[in-house]
Short mmCIF file of C-alpha atoms in Angstrom, two decimals:
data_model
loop_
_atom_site.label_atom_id
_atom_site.label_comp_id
_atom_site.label_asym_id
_atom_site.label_seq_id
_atom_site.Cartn_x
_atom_site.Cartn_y
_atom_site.Cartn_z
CA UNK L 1 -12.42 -15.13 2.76
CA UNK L 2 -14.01 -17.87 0.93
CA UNK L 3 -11.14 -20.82 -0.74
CA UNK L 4 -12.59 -21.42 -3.67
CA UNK L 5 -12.88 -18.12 -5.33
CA UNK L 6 -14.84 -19.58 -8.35
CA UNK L 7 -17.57 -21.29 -5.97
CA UNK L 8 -20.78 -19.78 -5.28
CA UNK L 9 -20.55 -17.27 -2.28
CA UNK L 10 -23.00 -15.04 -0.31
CA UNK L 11 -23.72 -11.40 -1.58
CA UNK L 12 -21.44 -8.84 -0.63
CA UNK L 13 -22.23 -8.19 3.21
CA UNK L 14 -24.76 -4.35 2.94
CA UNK L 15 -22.45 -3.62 6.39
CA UNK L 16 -19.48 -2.45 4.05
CA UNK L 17 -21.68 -0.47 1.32
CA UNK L 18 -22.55 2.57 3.46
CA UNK L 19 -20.47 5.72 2.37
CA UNK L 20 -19.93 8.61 5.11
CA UNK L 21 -19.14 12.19 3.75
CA UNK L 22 -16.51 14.19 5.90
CA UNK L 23 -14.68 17.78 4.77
CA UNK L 24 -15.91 16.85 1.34
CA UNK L 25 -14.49 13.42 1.30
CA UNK L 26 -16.02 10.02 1.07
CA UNK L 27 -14.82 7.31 3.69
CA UNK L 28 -16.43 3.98 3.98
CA UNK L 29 -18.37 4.10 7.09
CA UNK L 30 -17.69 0.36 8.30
CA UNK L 31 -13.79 1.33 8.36
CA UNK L 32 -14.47 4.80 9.88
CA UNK L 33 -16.29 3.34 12.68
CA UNK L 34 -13.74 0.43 13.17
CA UNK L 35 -10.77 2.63 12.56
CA UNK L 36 -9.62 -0.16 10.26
CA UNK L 37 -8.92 2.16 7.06
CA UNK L 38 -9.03 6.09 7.27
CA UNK L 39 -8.34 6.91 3.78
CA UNK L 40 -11.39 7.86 0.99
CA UNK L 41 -12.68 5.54 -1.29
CA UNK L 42 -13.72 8.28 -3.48
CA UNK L 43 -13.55 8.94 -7.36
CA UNK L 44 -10.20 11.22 -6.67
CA UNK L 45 -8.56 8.83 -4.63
CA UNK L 46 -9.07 6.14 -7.31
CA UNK L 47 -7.01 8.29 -9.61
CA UNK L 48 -4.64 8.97 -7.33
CA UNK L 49 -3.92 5.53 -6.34
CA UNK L 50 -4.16 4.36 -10.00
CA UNK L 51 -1.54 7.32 -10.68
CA UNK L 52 0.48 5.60 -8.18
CA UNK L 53 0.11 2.12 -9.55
CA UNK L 54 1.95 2.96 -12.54
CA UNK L 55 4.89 4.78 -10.57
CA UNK L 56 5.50 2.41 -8.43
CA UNK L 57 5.49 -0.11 -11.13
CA UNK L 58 8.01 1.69 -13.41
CA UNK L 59 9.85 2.40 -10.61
CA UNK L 60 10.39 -1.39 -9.77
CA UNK L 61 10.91 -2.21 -13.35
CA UNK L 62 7.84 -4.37 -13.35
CA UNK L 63 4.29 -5.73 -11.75
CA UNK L 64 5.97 -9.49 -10.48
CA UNK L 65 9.02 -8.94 -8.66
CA UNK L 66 10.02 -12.51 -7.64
CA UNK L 67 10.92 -16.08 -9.36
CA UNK L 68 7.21 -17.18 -10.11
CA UNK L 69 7.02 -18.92 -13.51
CA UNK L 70 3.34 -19.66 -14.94
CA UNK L 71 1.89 -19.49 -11.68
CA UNK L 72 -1.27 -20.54 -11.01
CA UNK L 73 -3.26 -19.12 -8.31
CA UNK L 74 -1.99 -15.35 -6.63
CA UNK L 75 -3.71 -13.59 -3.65
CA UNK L 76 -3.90 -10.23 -3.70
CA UNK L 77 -4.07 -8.55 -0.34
CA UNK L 78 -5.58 -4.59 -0.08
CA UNK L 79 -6.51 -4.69 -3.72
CA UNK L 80 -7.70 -0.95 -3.71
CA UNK L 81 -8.34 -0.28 -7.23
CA UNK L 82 -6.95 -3.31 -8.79
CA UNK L 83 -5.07 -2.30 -10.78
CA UNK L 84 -2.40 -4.38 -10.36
CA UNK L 85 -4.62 -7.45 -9.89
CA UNK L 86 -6.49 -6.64 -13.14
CA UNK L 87 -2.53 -6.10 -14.91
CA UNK L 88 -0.94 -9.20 -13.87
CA UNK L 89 -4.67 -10.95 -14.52
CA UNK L 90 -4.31 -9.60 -18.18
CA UNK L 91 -0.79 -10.50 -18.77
CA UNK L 92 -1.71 -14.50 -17.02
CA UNK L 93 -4.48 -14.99 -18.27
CA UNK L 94 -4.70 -19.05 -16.85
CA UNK L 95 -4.06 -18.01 -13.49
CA UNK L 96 -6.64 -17.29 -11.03
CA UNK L 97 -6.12 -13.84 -9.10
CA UNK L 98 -8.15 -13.95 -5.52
CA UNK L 99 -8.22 -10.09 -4.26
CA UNK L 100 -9.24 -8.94 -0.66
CA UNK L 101 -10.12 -5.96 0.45
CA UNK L 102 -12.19 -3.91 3.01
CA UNK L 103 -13.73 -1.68 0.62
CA UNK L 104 -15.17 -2.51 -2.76
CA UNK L 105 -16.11 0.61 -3.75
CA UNK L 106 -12.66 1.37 -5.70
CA UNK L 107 -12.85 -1.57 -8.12
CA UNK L 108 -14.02 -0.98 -11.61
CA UNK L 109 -17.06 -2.79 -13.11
CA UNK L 110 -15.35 -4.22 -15.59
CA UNK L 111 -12.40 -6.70 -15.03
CA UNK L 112 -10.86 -9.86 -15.77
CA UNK L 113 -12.50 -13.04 -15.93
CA UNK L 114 -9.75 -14.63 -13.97
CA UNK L 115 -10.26 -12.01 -11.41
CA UNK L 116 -12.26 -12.87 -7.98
CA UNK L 117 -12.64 -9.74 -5.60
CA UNK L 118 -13.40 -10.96 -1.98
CA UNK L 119 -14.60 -7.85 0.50
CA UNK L 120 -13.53 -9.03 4.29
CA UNK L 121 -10.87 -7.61 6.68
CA UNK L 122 -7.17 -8.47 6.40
CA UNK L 123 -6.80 -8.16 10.48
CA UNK L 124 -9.25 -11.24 10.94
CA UNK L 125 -7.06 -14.78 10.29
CA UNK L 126 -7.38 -15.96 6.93
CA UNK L 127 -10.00 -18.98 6.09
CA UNK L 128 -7.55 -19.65 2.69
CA UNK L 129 -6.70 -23.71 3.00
CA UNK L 130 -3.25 -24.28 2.97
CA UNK L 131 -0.59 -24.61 0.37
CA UNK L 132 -2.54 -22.59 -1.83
CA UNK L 133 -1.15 -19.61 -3.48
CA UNK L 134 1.91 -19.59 -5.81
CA UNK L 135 2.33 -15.64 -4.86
CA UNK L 136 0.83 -13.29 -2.25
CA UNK L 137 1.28 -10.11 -3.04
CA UNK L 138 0.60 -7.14 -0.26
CA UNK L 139 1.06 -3.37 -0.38
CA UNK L 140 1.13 -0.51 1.04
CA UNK L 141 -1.21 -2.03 4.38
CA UNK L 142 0.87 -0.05 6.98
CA UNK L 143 -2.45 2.06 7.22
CA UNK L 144 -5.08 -0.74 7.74
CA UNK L 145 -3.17 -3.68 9.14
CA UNK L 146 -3.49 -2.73 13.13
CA UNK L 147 0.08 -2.97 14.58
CA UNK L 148 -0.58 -6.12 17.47
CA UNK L 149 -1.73 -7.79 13.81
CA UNK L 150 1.45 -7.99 11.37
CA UNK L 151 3.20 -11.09 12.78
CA UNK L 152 0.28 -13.18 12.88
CA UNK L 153 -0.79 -11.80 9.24
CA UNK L 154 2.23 -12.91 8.19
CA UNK L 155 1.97 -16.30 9.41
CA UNK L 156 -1.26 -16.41 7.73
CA UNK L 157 0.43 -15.16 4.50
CA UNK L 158 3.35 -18.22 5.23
CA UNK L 159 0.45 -20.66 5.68
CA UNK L 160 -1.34 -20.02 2.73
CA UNK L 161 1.82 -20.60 0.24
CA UNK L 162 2.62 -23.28 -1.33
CA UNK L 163 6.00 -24.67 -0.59
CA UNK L 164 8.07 -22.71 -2.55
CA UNK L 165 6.00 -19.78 -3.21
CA UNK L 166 6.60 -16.23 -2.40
CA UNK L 167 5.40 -13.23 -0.70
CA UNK L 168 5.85 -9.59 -2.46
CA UNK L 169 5.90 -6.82 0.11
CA UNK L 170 5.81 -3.27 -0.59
CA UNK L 171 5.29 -0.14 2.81
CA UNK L 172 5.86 3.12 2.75
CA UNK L 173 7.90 5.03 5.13
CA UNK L 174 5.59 8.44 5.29
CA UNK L 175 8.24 10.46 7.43
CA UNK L 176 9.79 12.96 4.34
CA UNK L 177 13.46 12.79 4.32
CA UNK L 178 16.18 14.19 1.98
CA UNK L 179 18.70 13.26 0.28
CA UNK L 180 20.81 16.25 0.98
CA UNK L 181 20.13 16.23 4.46
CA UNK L 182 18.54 20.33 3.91
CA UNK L 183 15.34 19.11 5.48
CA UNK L 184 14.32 20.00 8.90
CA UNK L 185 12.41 19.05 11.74
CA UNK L 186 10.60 23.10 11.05
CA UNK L 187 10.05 22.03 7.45
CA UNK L 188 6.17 21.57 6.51
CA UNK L 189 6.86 17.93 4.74
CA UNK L 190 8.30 16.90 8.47
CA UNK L 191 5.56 18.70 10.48
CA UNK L 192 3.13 16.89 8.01
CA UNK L 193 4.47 13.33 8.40
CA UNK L 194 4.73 14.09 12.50
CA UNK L 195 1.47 14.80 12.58
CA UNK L 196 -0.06 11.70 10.59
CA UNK L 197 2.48 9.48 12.73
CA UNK L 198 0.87 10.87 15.95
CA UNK L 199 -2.93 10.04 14.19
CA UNK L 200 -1.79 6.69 12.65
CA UNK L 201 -0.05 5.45 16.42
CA UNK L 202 -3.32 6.45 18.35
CA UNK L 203 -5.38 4.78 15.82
CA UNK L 204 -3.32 1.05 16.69
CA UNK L 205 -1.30 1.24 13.29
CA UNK L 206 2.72 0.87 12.79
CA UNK L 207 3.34 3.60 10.16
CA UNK L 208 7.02 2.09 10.75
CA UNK L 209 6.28 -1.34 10.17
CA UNK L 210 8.11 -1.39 6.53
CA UNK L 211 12.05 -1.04 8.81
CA UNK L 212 10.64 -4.26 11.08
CA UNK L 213 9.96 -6.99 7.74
CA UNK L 214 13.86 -7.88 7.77
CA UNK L 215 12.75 -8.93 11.28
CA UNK L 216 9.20 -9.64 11.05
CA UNK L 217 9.59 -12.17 7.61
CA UNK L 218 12.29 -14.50 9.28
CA UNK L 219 10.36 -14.68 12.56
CA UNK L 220 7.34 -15.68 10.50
CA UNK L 221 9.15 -18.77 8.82
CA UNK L 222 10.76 -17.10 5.35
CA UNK L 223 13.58 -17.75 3.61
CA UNK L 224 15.65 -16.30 1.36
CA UNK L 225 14.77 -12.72 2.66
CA UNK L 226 15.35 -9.36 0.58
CA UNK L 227 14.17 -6.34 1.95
CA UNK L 228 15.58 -3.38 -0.62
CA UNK L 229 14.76 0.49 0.41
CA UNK L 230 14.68 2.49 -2.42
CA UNK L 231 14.37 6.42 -2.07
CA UNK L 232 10.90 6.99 -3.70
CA UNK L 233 11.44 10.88 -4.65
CA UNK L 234 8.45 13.00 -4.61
CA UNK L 235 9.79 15.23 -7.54
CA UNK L 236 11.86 15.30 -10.13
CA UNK L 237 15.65 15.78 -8.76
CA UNK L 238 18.65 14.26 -9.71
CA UNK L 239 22.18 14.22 -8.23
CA UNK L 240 24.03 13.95 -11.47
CA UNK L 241 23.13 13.32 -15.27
CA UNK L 242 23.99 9.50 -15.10
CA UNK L 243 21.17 7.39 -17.17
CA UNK L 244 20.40 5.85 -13.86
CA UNK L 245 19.84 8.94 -12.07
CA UNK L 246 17.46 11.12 -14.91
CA UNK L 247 15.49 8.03 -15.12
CA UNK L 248 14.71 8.46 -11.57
CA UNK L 249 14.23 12.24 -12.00
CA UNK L 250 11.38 10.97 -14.64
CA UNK L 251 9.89 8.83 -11.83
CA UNK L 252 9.88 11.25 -9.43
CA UNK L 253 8.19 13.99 -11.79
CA UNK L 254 5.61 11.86 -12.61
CA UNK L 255 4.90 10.95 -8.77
CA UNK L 256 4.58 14.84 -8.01
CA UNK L 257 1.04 14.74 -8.70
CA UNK L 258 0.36 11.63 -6.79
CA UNK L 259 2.57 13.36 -3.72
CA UNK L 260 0.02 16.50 -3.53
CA UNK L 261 -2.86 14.58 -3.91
CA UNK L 262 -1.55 12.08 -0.96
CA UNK L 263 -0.55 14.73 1.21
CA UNK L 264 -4.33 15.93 1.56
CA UNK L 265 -6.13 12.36 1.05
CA UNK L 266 -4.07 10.49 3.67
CA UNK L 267 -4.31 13.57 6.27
CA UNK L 268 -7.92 14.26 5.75
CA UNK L 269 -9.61 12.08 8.56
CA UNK L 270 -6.22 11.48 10.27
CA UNK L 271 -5.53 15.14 10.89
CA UNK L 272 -9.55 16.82 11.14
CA UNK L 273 -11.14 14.13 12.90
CA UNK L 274 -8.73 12.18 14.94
CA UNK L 275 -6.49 15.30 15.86
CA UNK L 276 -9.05 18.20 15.80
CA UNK L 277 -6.81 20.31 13.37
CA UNK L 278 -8.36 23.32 12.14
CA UNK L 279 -9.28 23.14 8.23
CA UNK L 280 -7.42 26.08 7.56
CA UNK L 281 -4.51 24.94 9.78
CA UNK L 282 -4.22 21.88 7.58
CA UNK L 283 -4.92 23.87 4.65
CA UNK L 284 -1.92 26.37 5.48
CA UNK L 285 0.26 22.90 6.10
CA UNK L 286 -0.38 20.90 3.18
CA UNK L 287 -0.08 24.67 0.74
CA UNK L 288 3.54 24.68 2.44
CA UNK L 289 4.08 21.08 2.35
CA UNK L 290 3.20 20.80 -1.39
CA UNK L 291 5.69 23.48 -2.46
CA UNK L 292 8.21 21.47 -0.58
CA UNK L 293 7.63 18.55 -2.02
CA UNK L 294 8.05 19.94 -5.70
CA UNK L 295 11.09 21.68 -4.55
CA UNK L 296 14.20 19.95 -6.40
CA UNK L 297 16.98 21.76 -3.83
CA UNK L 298 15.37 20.05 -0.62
CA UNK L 299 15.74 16.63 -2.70
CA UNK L 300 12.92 15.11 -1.00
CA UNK L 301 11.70 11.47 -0.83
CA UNK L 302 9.94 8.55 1.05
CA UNK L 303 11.49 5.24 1.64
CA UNK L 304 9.69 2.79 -0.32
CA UNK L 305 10.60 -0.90 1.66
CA UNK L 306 10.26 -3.71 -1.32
CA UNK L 307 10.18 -7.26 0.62
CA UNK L 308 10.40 -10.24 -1.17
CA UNK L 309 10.74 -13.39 0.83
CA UNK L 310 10.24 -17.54 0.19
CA UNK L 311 8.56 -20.38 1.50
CA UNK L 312 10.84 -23.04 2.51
CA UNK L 313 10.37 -26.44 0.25
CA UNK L 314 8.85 -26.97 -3.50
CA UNK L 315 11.17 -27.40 -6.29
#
């Protein structure tokens, strides 16, 4: 993770170009063999997570979250497709984004000038010099951040702030709940998120990790702590016909299609490789699991954990 973003650097390590193809999928072969990231880096999963860039955007009203004004340099941890680096390069245009990610393979050719992609892991201790950033941003990590890692990441993250600055969090809690309380440990949607626990635990992750950051952030030097959870629903239900609530039936229509398509991307080397599951056994799950998850009775969501937290000092 070079500090200057703008100064010469070495070509992109070859170790981290090499694609593997399993059950149809592609998965980037240095992560595979580390078990540091177990998703694809494919064309569909670049849709899908672009799909979910914009509903988790709309859903928090926004792409900056905290009190940065005209900031100057942000660090972008697990950029994916970066989209939300490339949006918040776009709308500040004088501010230099630094991204980091295992895999480059999801980023677009083109992007902003103001936009430096670094390829290195997030589980090695950051190189950034101190008092650097305005705003790190980091989300959805729970499944390539290895579990003995998060409190010294965050220190990293803490070190690499300016005084003042902040850190925008965002994990997912994958275990499907409702808000009705009609669903059941027999339900596919639980069966499904049991079984990706199991893989993610054996593979040294926290899938859990977004409940520990009111603990985690304080321990790691933060102030001024927030940690919201807000019920990301994975169709479109509502409880009444308040504004409030049919906006969030339009969010969770529009996240439908990101909900199938993550049910079988995040269980695809998870589930076949790591847990042996027959194809058609995970075939028969996710078929039952999908209908579930579009099913507006069962009221069905995952916890979405927004973090926002402060540096102590600055102005």
């Amino acid at each position: 993770m070079a500090d200057d973003p703008q100064a010469d650097t070495a070509p992109l390590d070859e170790e981290f170009l090499p694609v593997v193809e399993l059950h149809n999928r592609d998965f980037q072969q240095y992560s595979v063999d580390r078990g540091i990231y177990l998703a694809p880096i494919d064309d569909d999963e670049a849709d899908r997570l672009n799909h979910q860039h914009r509903v988790l955007t709309r859903i928090n009203e926004g792409l900056i979250l905290v009190d940065v004004r005209n900031p100057k340099s942000i660090l972008d941890c697990g950029y994916g497709t970066a989209a939300w680096a490339i949006d918040v390069a776009n709308e500040y245009p004088d501010c230099i984004i630094t991204g980091v990610d295992i895999s480059p393979h999801l980023i677009p050719d083109d992007t902003p000038e103001n936009f430096f992609p670094q390829c290195d892991n997030l589980n090695d201790r950051f190189t950034f010099e101190d008092n650097h950033f305005d705003l790190v941003h980091s989300r959805l990590l729970g499944g390539g951040i290895n579990s003995n890692r998060w409190r010294s990441y965050l220190r990293d993250i803490f070190r690499v702030l300016k005084p003042g600055g902040w850190l925008q969090m965002s994990e997912i809690y994958y275990n499907s709940q409702s808000d009705n309380g009609t669903l059941t440990e027999d339900h596919a949607l639980r069966r499904w998120s049991a079984r990706f626990f199991e893989a993610m635990e054996a593979a040294g992750k926290d899938p859990r990790v977004g409940n520990l950051l009111p603990r985690l952030l304080p321990e790691a030097g933060f102030e001024r702590v927030q940690v919201q959870m807000v019920p990301l629903r994975l169709c479109g239900w509502a409880k009444n016909d308040s504004p409030l609530e049919l906006e969030q039936q339009g969010i969770g229509q529009d996240n439908l299609a990101n909900v199938s398509n993550l049910l079988d991307s995040l269980s695809v080397y998870p589930l076949l490789e790591q847990q042996a599951m027959a194809p058609q056994e995970r075939t028969d799950l996710l078929d039952q699991a999908r209908t579930e998850a579009a099913t507006v009775g069962l009221r069905p969501y995952f916890a979405l954990y927004n973090a926002r937290a402060r540096k102590p000092g600055g102005n």
